[in-house]
């Protein structure tokens, strides 16, 4: 049995899951199953204790396995046959109890076509740094992207952007099962409230919206109504369905990059706008051209890398990474009045 996936008939006549699975990993894992293999759709399973396996099971099939490996929140199975060889048993939690789905590459591709992820810099940034919450399990690695990461405890969200040491943008990551669970137990409402208090926040879901209608433990109408109500209540916190974990990771990378550029530009504009008294005094003596806000807006359009390289050549005090101050940007514009 050590190298076989054993499929037996469930002896419990009252169960809605007619099959039992013996999976040769971790000393043997036992599940009730809706089907004998995930052929056209993901199969719902329910985990059991090892002792629940019958002493004399009514075995329907023994599938010889070339590989059976536990990898994080999933078990990868490779059968020793030409067709329908690969499958994956995925673990999650919902409403405080374990949820398990058995899926195959064929079932995933029906709704998840392959795409090629671009590797260009997010918002043109060469020094984007993303903070990963220290409590995040199976965190995004942003492999292949031009980004660095650091791990720290975030007050909200799973991935954040720190500007001057302050959390200024955050993304909360959800699987569709976790999304449903957090809606039903109310934790998503609190999370959205915290994200709304930041300058920028978002929720990214690692699945299609249609997956909401296929969850076996909650009525689709209840969940979709709740999601709609939350989005209306917190319109500044988008909830984005990204089909796959890979696409959700890509979206998070791009979102945080765009947030950094916008927030840095806003901070520079705020720093350059004079107070009411200064503005009124300046209006009587200054010519009606090149107002501070216009100068700041022009400076904001110059790439940070360009300004930093010029400042370093001129011997100005500028950090090798991160933001460039409004003072340095204004000096750059003064030296390049035509924008050259």
CSV table of C-alpha atoms in Angstrom, one decimal:
chain,number,residue,atom,x,y,z
A,1,UNK,CA,0.0,0.0,0.0
A,2,UNK,CA,3.0,2.3,0.4
A,3,UNK,CA,3.2,3.1,-3.3
A,4,UNK,CA,-0.5,2.9,-4.1
A,5,UNK,CA,-3.5,5.2,-4.0
A,6,UNK,CA,-6.3,3.0,-2.9
A,7,UNK,CA,-9.9,3.9,-3.8
A,8,UNK,CA,-12.6,2.0,-1.8
A,9,UNK,CA,-16.3,2.2,-1.4
A,10,UNK,CA,-17.5,4.2,1.7
A,11,UNK,CA,-19.2,1.8,4.0
A,12,UNK,CA,-21.4,4.5,5.5
A,13,UNK,CA,-24.7,4.4,3.6
A,14,UNK,CA,-25.8,7.9,4.9
A,15,UNK,CA,-22.7,9.7,3.7
A,16,UNK,CA,-23.0,11.9,0.6
A,17,UNK,CA,-19.4,11.1,-0.3
A,18,UNK,CA,-19.5,7.5,-1.6
A,19,UNK,CA,-15.8,6.8,-1.8
A,20,UNK,CA,-12.8,6.5,0.4
A,21,UNK,CA,-9.2,7.4,-0.5
A,22,UNK,CA,-6.0,6.0,1.1
A,23,UNK,CA,-3.1,8.3,0.2
A,24,UNK,CA,0.3,7.0,1.0
A,25,UNK,CA,1.8,10.1,2.6
A,26,UNK,CA,2.5,11.1,6.3
A,27,UNK,CA,2.0,7.5,7.3
A,28,UNK,CA,-1.3,7.3,5.4
A,29,UNK,CA,-4.0,9.9,4.9
A,30,UNK,CA,-7.7,9.0,4.6
A,31,UNK,CA,-10.4,11.0,2.9
A,32,UNK,CA,-14.0,10.6,1.9
A,33,UNK,CA,-14.4,11.6,-1.7
A,34,UNK,CA,-17.2,12.6,-4.1
A,35,UNK,CA,-15.5,10.9,-7.1
A,36,UNK,CA,-12.8,8.4,-7.8
A,37,UNK,CA,-10.7,10.8,-9.8
A,38,UNK,CA,-10.8,14.6,-10.7
A,39,UNK,CA,-11.6,14.3,-14.4
A,40,UNK,CA,-13.9,17.1,-15.4
A,41,UNK,CA,-14.0,19.2,-12.2
A,42,UNK,CA,-12.3,19.5,-8.8
A,43,UNK,CA,-13.5,16.9,-6.3
A,44,UNK,CA,-14.6,17.8,-2.8
A,45,UNK,CA,-13.0,15.5,-0.1
A,46,UNK,CA,-13.3,15.3,3.6
A,47,UNK,CA,-10.4,14.3,5.8
A,48,UNK,CA,-10.7,11.4,8.2
A,49,UNK,CA,-8.6,9.8,10.9
A,50,UNK,CA,-6.3,7.0,9.8
A,51,UNK,CA,-8.3,4.6,12.0
A,52,UNK,CA,-11.4,5.3,10.0
A,53,UNK,CA,-10.0,3.2,7.1
A,54,UNK,CA,-12.0,-0.1,7.2
A,55,UNK,CA,-10.3,-3.3,8.3
A,56,UNK,CA,-11.6,-5.0,5.2
A,57,UNK,CA,-12.2,-2.2,2.6
A,58,UNK,CA,-14.3,-2.8,-0.5
A,59,UNK,CA,-11.5,-1.8,-2.9
A,60,UNK,CA,-12.6,-0.4,-6.2
A,61,UNK,CA,-9.2,0.5,-7.6
A,62,UNK,CA,-5.5,0.5,-6.8
A,63,UNK,CA,-3.5,3.2,-8.6
A,64,UNK,CA,0.2,2.6,-8.6
A,65,UNK,CA,2.1,5.9,-7.9
A,66,UNK,CA,5.4,7.0,-9.2
A,67,UNK,CA,5.4,9.9,-6.7
A,68,UNK,CA,3.4,11.0,-3.7
A,69,UNK,CA,4.9,14.1,-2.0
A,70,UNK,CA,3.5,16.6,0.5
A,71,UNK,CA,4.4,20.1,-0.5
A,72,UNK,CA,3.1,22.8,1.9
A,73,UNK,CA,-0.7,22.9,1.7
A,74,UNK,CA,-0.9,20.3,-1.0
A,75,UNK,CA,-0.1,16.6,-1.8
A,76,UNK,CA,1.2,16.1,-5.3
A,77,UNK,CA,0.3,12.7,-6.9
A,78,UNK,CA,1.8,11.2,-10.0
A,79,UNK,CA,0.3,7.9,-11.2
A,80,UNK,CA,2.2,5.3,-13.1
A,81,UNK,CA,0.2,5.5,-16.3
A,82,UNK,CA,0.1,7.4,-19.5
A,83,UNK,CA,-3.2,9.4,-19.1
A,84,UNK,CA,-4.7,11.2,-16.1
A,85,UNK,CA,-1.4,10.7,-14.3
A,86,UNK,CA,-1.1,13.9,-12.3
A,87,UNK,CA,-3.3,15.3,-9.6
A,88,UNK,CA,-3.1,17.4,-6.5
A,89,UNK,CA,-4.9,17.3,-3.1
A,90,UNK,CA,-5.2,20.8,-1.8
A,91,UNK,CA,-5.8,21.7,1.9
A,92,UNK,CA,-7.5,24.9,3.1
A,93,UNK,CA,-9.8,25.9,5.9
A,94,UNK,CA,-13.3,27.5,5.9
A,95,UNK,CA,-15.7,28.2,8.7
A,96,UNK,CA,-13.2,26.8,11.2
A,97,UNK,CA,-12.9,23.4,9.7
A,98,UNK,CA,-10.6,21.8,7.1
A,99,UNK,CA,-11.6,21.8,3.5
A,100,UNK,CA,-9.9,19.6,0.9
A,101,UNK,CA,-10.2,19.6,-2.9
A,102,UNK,CA,-8.7,17.0,-5.3
A,103,UNK,CA,-7.9,18.5,-8.7
A,104,UNK,CA,-6.0,17.6,-11.9
A,105,UNK,CA,-4.2,19.9,-14.4
A,106,UNK,CA,-7.0,19.2,-16.9
A,107,UNK,CA,-9.7,20.5,-14.6
A,108,UNK,CA,-7.6,23.6,-13.7
A,109,UNK,CA,-6.9,24.5,-17.3
A,110,UNK,CA,-10.5,24.6,-18.2
A,111,UNK,CA,-10.8,27.9,-16.3
A,112,UNK,CA,-7.1,28.9,-16.0
A,113,UNK,CA,-5.4,29.2,-19.4
A,114,UNK,CA,-1.6,29.6,-19.3
A,115,UNK,CA,-0.3,33.1,-19.7
A,116,UNK,CA,3.2,34.5,-19.9
A,117,UNK,CA,4.0,36.8,-17.0
A,118,UNK,CA,5.9,40.0,-18.0
A,119,UNK,CA,9.1,40.7,-16.1
A,120,UNK,CA,9.3,44.5,-16.7
A,121,UNK,CA,9.8,46.7,-13.7
A,122,UNK,CA,6.7,47.7,-11.8
A,123,UNK,CA,6.0,51.4,-12.6
A,124,UNK,CA,9.6,51.6,-13.9
A,125,UNK,CA,11.0,51.3,-10.4
A,126,UNK,CA,14.5,49.7,-10.1
A,127,UNK,CA,14.4,49.7,-6.3
A,128,UNK,CA,10.8,48.5,-5.3
A,129,UNK,CA,10.8,46.8,-1.9
A,130,UNK,CA,7.8,44.9,-0.7
A,131,UNK,CA,7.3,43.9,3.0
A,132,UNK,CA,5.8,40.5,3.6
A,133,UNK,CA,3.8,39.9,6.7
A,134,UNK,CA,5.7,37.6,9.1
A,135,UNK,CA,2.5,35.6,9.7
A,136,UNK,CA,2.0,34.9,6.0
A,137,UNK,CA,2.1,31.2,5.2
A,138,UNK,CA,3.4,30.1,1.7
A,139,UNK,CA,4.2,33.7,0.9
A,140,UNK,CA,4.7,35.1,-2.6
A,141,UNK,CA,8.4,34.9,-3.7
A,142,UNK,CA,8.0,37.3,-6.7
A,143,UNK,CA,10.4,35.1,-8.6
A,144,UNK,CA,11.6,36.6,-11.8
A,145,UNK,CA,10.4,40.1,-10.9
A,146,UNK,CA,12.6,43.1,-10.2
A,147,UNK,CA,11.8,43.5,-6.6
A,148,UNK,CA,13.3,42.9,-3.2
A,149,UNK,CA,11.4,41.7,-0.1
A,150,UNK,CA,11.7,41.9,3.6
A,151,UNK,CA,9.7,40.1,6.4
A,152,UNK,CA,8.0,42.1,9.2
A,153,UNK,CA,4.8,42.1,11.2
A,154,UNK,CA,2.2,44.2,9.3
A,155,UNK,CA,-0.8,45.6,11.2
A,156,UNK,CA,-3.0,44.9,8.2
A,157,UNK,CA,-2.6,43.0,4.9
A,158,UNK,CA,-0.2,40.3,3.8
A,159,UNK,CA,2.0,42.4,1.5
A,160,UNK,CA,2.8,46.1,2.2
A,161,UNK,CA,4.7,49.1,1.0
A,162,UNK,CA,6.6,51.1,3.6
A,163,UNK,CA,7.3,54.8,2.9
A,164,UNK,CA,9.6,56.5,5.5
A,165,UNK,CA,8.9,53.5,7.8
A,166,UNK,CA,5.1,53.9,7.6
A,167,UNK,CA,2.7,51.4,6.0
A,168,UNK,CA,1.2,53.3,3.1
A,169,UNK,CA,-0.3,50.5,1.0
A,170,UNK,CA,-1.2,46.9,1.6
A,171,UNK,CA,-2.7,43.9,-0.2
A,172,UNK,CA,-4.6,41.2,1.6
A,173,UNK,CA,-4.3,37.8,-0.2
A,174,UNK,CA,-7.2,35.3,-0.2
A,175,UNK,CA,-8.0,31.9,-1.7
A,176,UNK,CA,-11.6,31.7,-2.7
A,177,UNK,CA,-12.3,29.3,0.2
A,178,UNK,CA,-10.6,31.7,2.7
A,179,UNK,CA,-12.5,34.6,1.1
A,180,UNK,CA,-15.8,32.9,1.8
A,181,UNK,CA,-14.8,31.9,5.3
A,182,UNK,CA,-13.8,35.5,6.2
A,183,UNK,CA,-17.0,36.9,4.8
A,184,UNK,CA,-19.2,34.5,6.8
A,185,UNK,CA,-17.3,35.0,10.1
A,186,UNK,CA,-17.1,38.7,9.7
A,187,UNK,CA,-13.3,39.0,9.7
A,188,UNK,CA,-13.2,40.4,6.1
A,189,UNK,CA,-15.3,43.4,7.2
A,190,UNK,CA,-12.8,44.4,9.8
A,191,UNK,CA,-9.9,43.8,7.4
A,192,UNK,CA,-11.5,46.1,4.8
A,193,UNK,CA,-12.0,48.8,7.4
A,194,UNK,CA,-8.3,48.6,8.3
A,195,UNK,CA,-7.2,48.7,4.6
A,196,UNK,CA,-9.6,51.6,4.0
A,197,UNK,CA,-7.7,53.6,6.6
A,198,UNK,CA,-4.5,53.4,4.6
A,199,UNK,CA,-3.7,55.7,1.7
A,200,UNK,CA,-4.1,52.6,-0.6
A,201,UNK,CA,-5.3,49.1,0.1
A,202,UNK,CA,-6.7,46.1,-1.9
A,203,UNK,CA,-7.8,42.5,-1.6
A,204,UNK,CA,-6.6,40.0,-4.2
A,205,UNK,CA,-8.3,36.6,-4.7
A,206,UNK,CA,-6.4,33.7,-6.2
A,207,UNK,CA,-9.3,32.5,-8.4
A,208,UNK,CA,-12.1,33.5,-10.8
A,209,UNK,CA,-15.3,35.1,-9.6
A,210,UNK,CA,-17.1,32.0,-11.0
A,211,UNK,CA,-15.4,29.9,-8.3
A,212,UNK,CA,-17.6,31.6,-5.7
A,213,UNK,CA,-20.6,29.9,-7.2
A,214,UNK,CA,-19.1,26.4,-6.9
A,215,UNK,CA,-18.3,26.3,-3.2
A,216,UNK,CA,-20.1,23.4,-1.6
A,217,UNK,CA,-20.4,24.8,1.9
A,218,UNK,CA,-22.2,28.1,1.3
A,219,UNK,CA,-25.0,29.3,-0.9
A,220,UNK,CA,-23.7,31.4,-3.7
A,221,UNK,CA,-26.4,34.0,-3.4
A,222,UNK,CA,-25.5,34.7,0.3
A,223,UNK,CA,-21.8,35.1,-0.5
A,224,UNK,CA,-22.2,37.3,-3.6
A,225,UNK,CA,-24.6,39.6,-1.8
A,226,UNK,CA,-22.2,40.0,1.1
A,227,UNK,CA,-19.3,40.7,-1.3
A,228,UNK,CA,-21.3,43.3,-3.1
A,229,UNK,CA,-22.3,45.0,0.2
A,230,UNK,CA,-18.7,45.1,1.4
A,231,UNK,CA,-17.5,46.6,-1.9
A,232,UNK,CA,-20.1,49.3,-1.7
A,233,UNK,CA,-19.3,50.0,1.9
A,234,UNK,CA,-15.5,50.2,1.2
A,235,UNK,CA,-15.3,51.5,-2.4
A,236,UNK,CA,-11.6,52.6,-2.0
A,237,UNK,CA,-10.5,49.0,-1.3
A,238,UNK,CA,-10.9,47.0,-4.6
A,239,UNK,CA,-11.4,43.2,-4.4
A,240,UNK,CA,-9.7,41.8,-7.5
A,241,UNK,CA,-10.2,38.2,-8.8
A,242,UNK,CA,-7.0,37.1,-10.5
A,243,UNK,CA,-7.8,33.5,-11.6
A,244,UNK,CA,-4.5,31.9,-10.3
A,245,UNK,CA,-2.0,32.3,-7.6
A,246,UNK,CA,0.6,33.3,-10.2
A,247,UNK,CA,-1.6,36.1,-11.6
A,248,UNK,CA,-2.5,37.3,-8.1
A,249,UNK,CA,1.2,37.6,-7.3
A,250,UNK,CA,1.8,39.5,-10.5
A,251,UNK,CA,-1.1,41.9,-9.7
A,252,UNK,CA,0.2,42.5,-6.2
A,253,UNK,CA,3.6,43.4,-7.6
A,254,UNK,CA,2.2,45.9,-10.1
A,255,UNK,CA,-0.3,47.4,-7.6
A,256,UNK,CA,2.3,48.1,-5.0
A,257,UNK,CA,4.7,49.6,-7.6
A,258,UNK,CA,2.0,51.9,-8.8
A,259,UNK,CA,1.1,52.9,-5.3
A,260,UNK,CA,4.7,53.9,-4.5
A,261,UNK,CA,5.0,56.2,-7.5
A,262,UNK,CA,1.6,57.9,-6.9
A,263,UNK,CA,2.1,58.3,-3.1
A,264,UNK,CA,5.6,59.7,-3.6
A,265,UNK,CA,4.3,62.2,-6.1
A,266,UNK,CA,1.5,63.2,-3.8
A,267,UNK,CA,3.9,63.7,-0.9
A,268,UNK,CA,6.1,65.9,-2.9
A,269,UNK,CA,3.2,68.0,-4.1
A,270,UNK,CA,1.9,68.4,-0.6
A,271,UNK,CA,5.4,69.5,0.6
A,272,UNK,CA,5.6,72.1,-2.2
A,273,UNK,CA,2.2,73.8,-1.8
A,274,UNK,CA,2.6,76.9,0.5
A,275,UNK,CA,0.3,77.7,3.4
A,276,UNK,CA,-2.6,80.1,3.0
A,277,UNK,CA,-0.7,83.1,4.4
A,278,UNK,CA,2.4,82.5,2.3
A,279,UNK,CA,0.3,82.0,-0.9
A,280,UNK,CA,-1.6,85.3,-0.4
A,281,UNK,CA,1.7,87.2,0.3
A,282,UNK,CA,3.4,85.6,-2.7
A,283,UNK,CA,0.5,86.5,-5.0
A,284,UNK,CA,1.2,90.3,-4.7
A,285,UNK,CA,4.9,90.1,-5.6
A,286,UNK,CA,5.5,86.9,-7.6
A,287,UNK,CA,4.9,86.7,-11.4
A,288,UNK,CA,2.0,84.5,-12.4
A,289,UNK,CA,4.2,81.8,-13.8
A,290,UNK,CA,6.0,78.7,-12.5
A,291,UNK,CA,3.9,78.4,-9.4
A,292,UNK,CA,5.2,76.0,-6.7
A,293,UNK,CA,2.5,73.4,-7.5
A,294,UNK,CA,3.3,73.6,-11.2
A,295,UNK,CA,7.0,73.2,-10.5
A,296,UNK,CA,6.3,70.2,-8.3
A,297,UNK,CA,4.1,68.6,-11.0
A,298,UNK,CA,6.8,69.0,-13.5
A,299,UNK,CA,9.4,67.5,-11.2
A,300,UNK,CA,7.1,64.6,-10.5
A,301,UNK,CA,7.2,63.6,-14.2
A,302,UNK,CA,11.0,63.1,-14.2
A,303,UNK,CA,12.0,59.5,-13.4
A,304,UNK,CA,13.5,59.1,-10.0
A,305,UNK,CA,16.5,57.3,-11.4
A,306,UNK,CA,17.3,60.2,-13.7
A,307,UNK,CA,17.1,62.7,-10.9
A,308,UNK,CA,19.2,60.5,-8.6
A,309,UNK,CA,22.0,60.0,-11.2
A,310,UNK,CA,22.2,63.8,-11.8
A,311,UNK,CA,22.3,64.5,-8.1
A,312,UNK,CA,25.1,62.0,-7.6
A,313,UNK,CA,27.1,63.6,-10.4
A,314,UNK,CA,26.6,67.0,-8.8
A,315,UNK,CA,27.7,65.8,-5.4
A,316,UNK,CA,24.3,66.4,-3.8
A,317,UNK,CA,23.2,64.4,-0.7
A,318,UNK,CA,20.9,61.7,-2.1
A,319,UNK,CA,20.2,58.2,-0.9
A,320,UNK,CA,21.3,55.3,-3.2
A,321,UNK,CA,17.8,53.9,-3.1
A,322,UNK,CA,14.2,55.0,-2.2
A,323,UNK,CA,12.7,58.4,-2.5
A,324,UNK,CA,14.3,61.5,-3.8
A,325,UNK,CA,13.4,64.7,-1.9
A,326,UNK,CA,11.4,67.5,-3.4
A,327,UNK,CA,14.4,69.8,-2.8
A,328,UNK,CA,16.6,67.7,-5.0
A,329,UNK,CA,14.0,67.5,-7.7
A,330,UNK,CA,13.6,71.3,-7.7
A,331,UNK,CA,17.3,71.6,-8.0
A,332,UNK,CA,17.2,69.3,-11.0
A,333,UNK,CA,14.5,71.4,-12.7
A,334,UNK,CA,16.5,74.5,-12.0
A,335,UNK,CA,19.4,73.0,-13.8
A,336,UNK,CA,17.3,71.7,-16.6
A,337,UNK,CA,14.7,74.5,-17.3
A,338,UNK,CA,13.8,73.0,-20.7
A,339,UNK,CA,13.4,69.5,-19.1
A,340,UNK,CA,16.6,68.3,-20.7
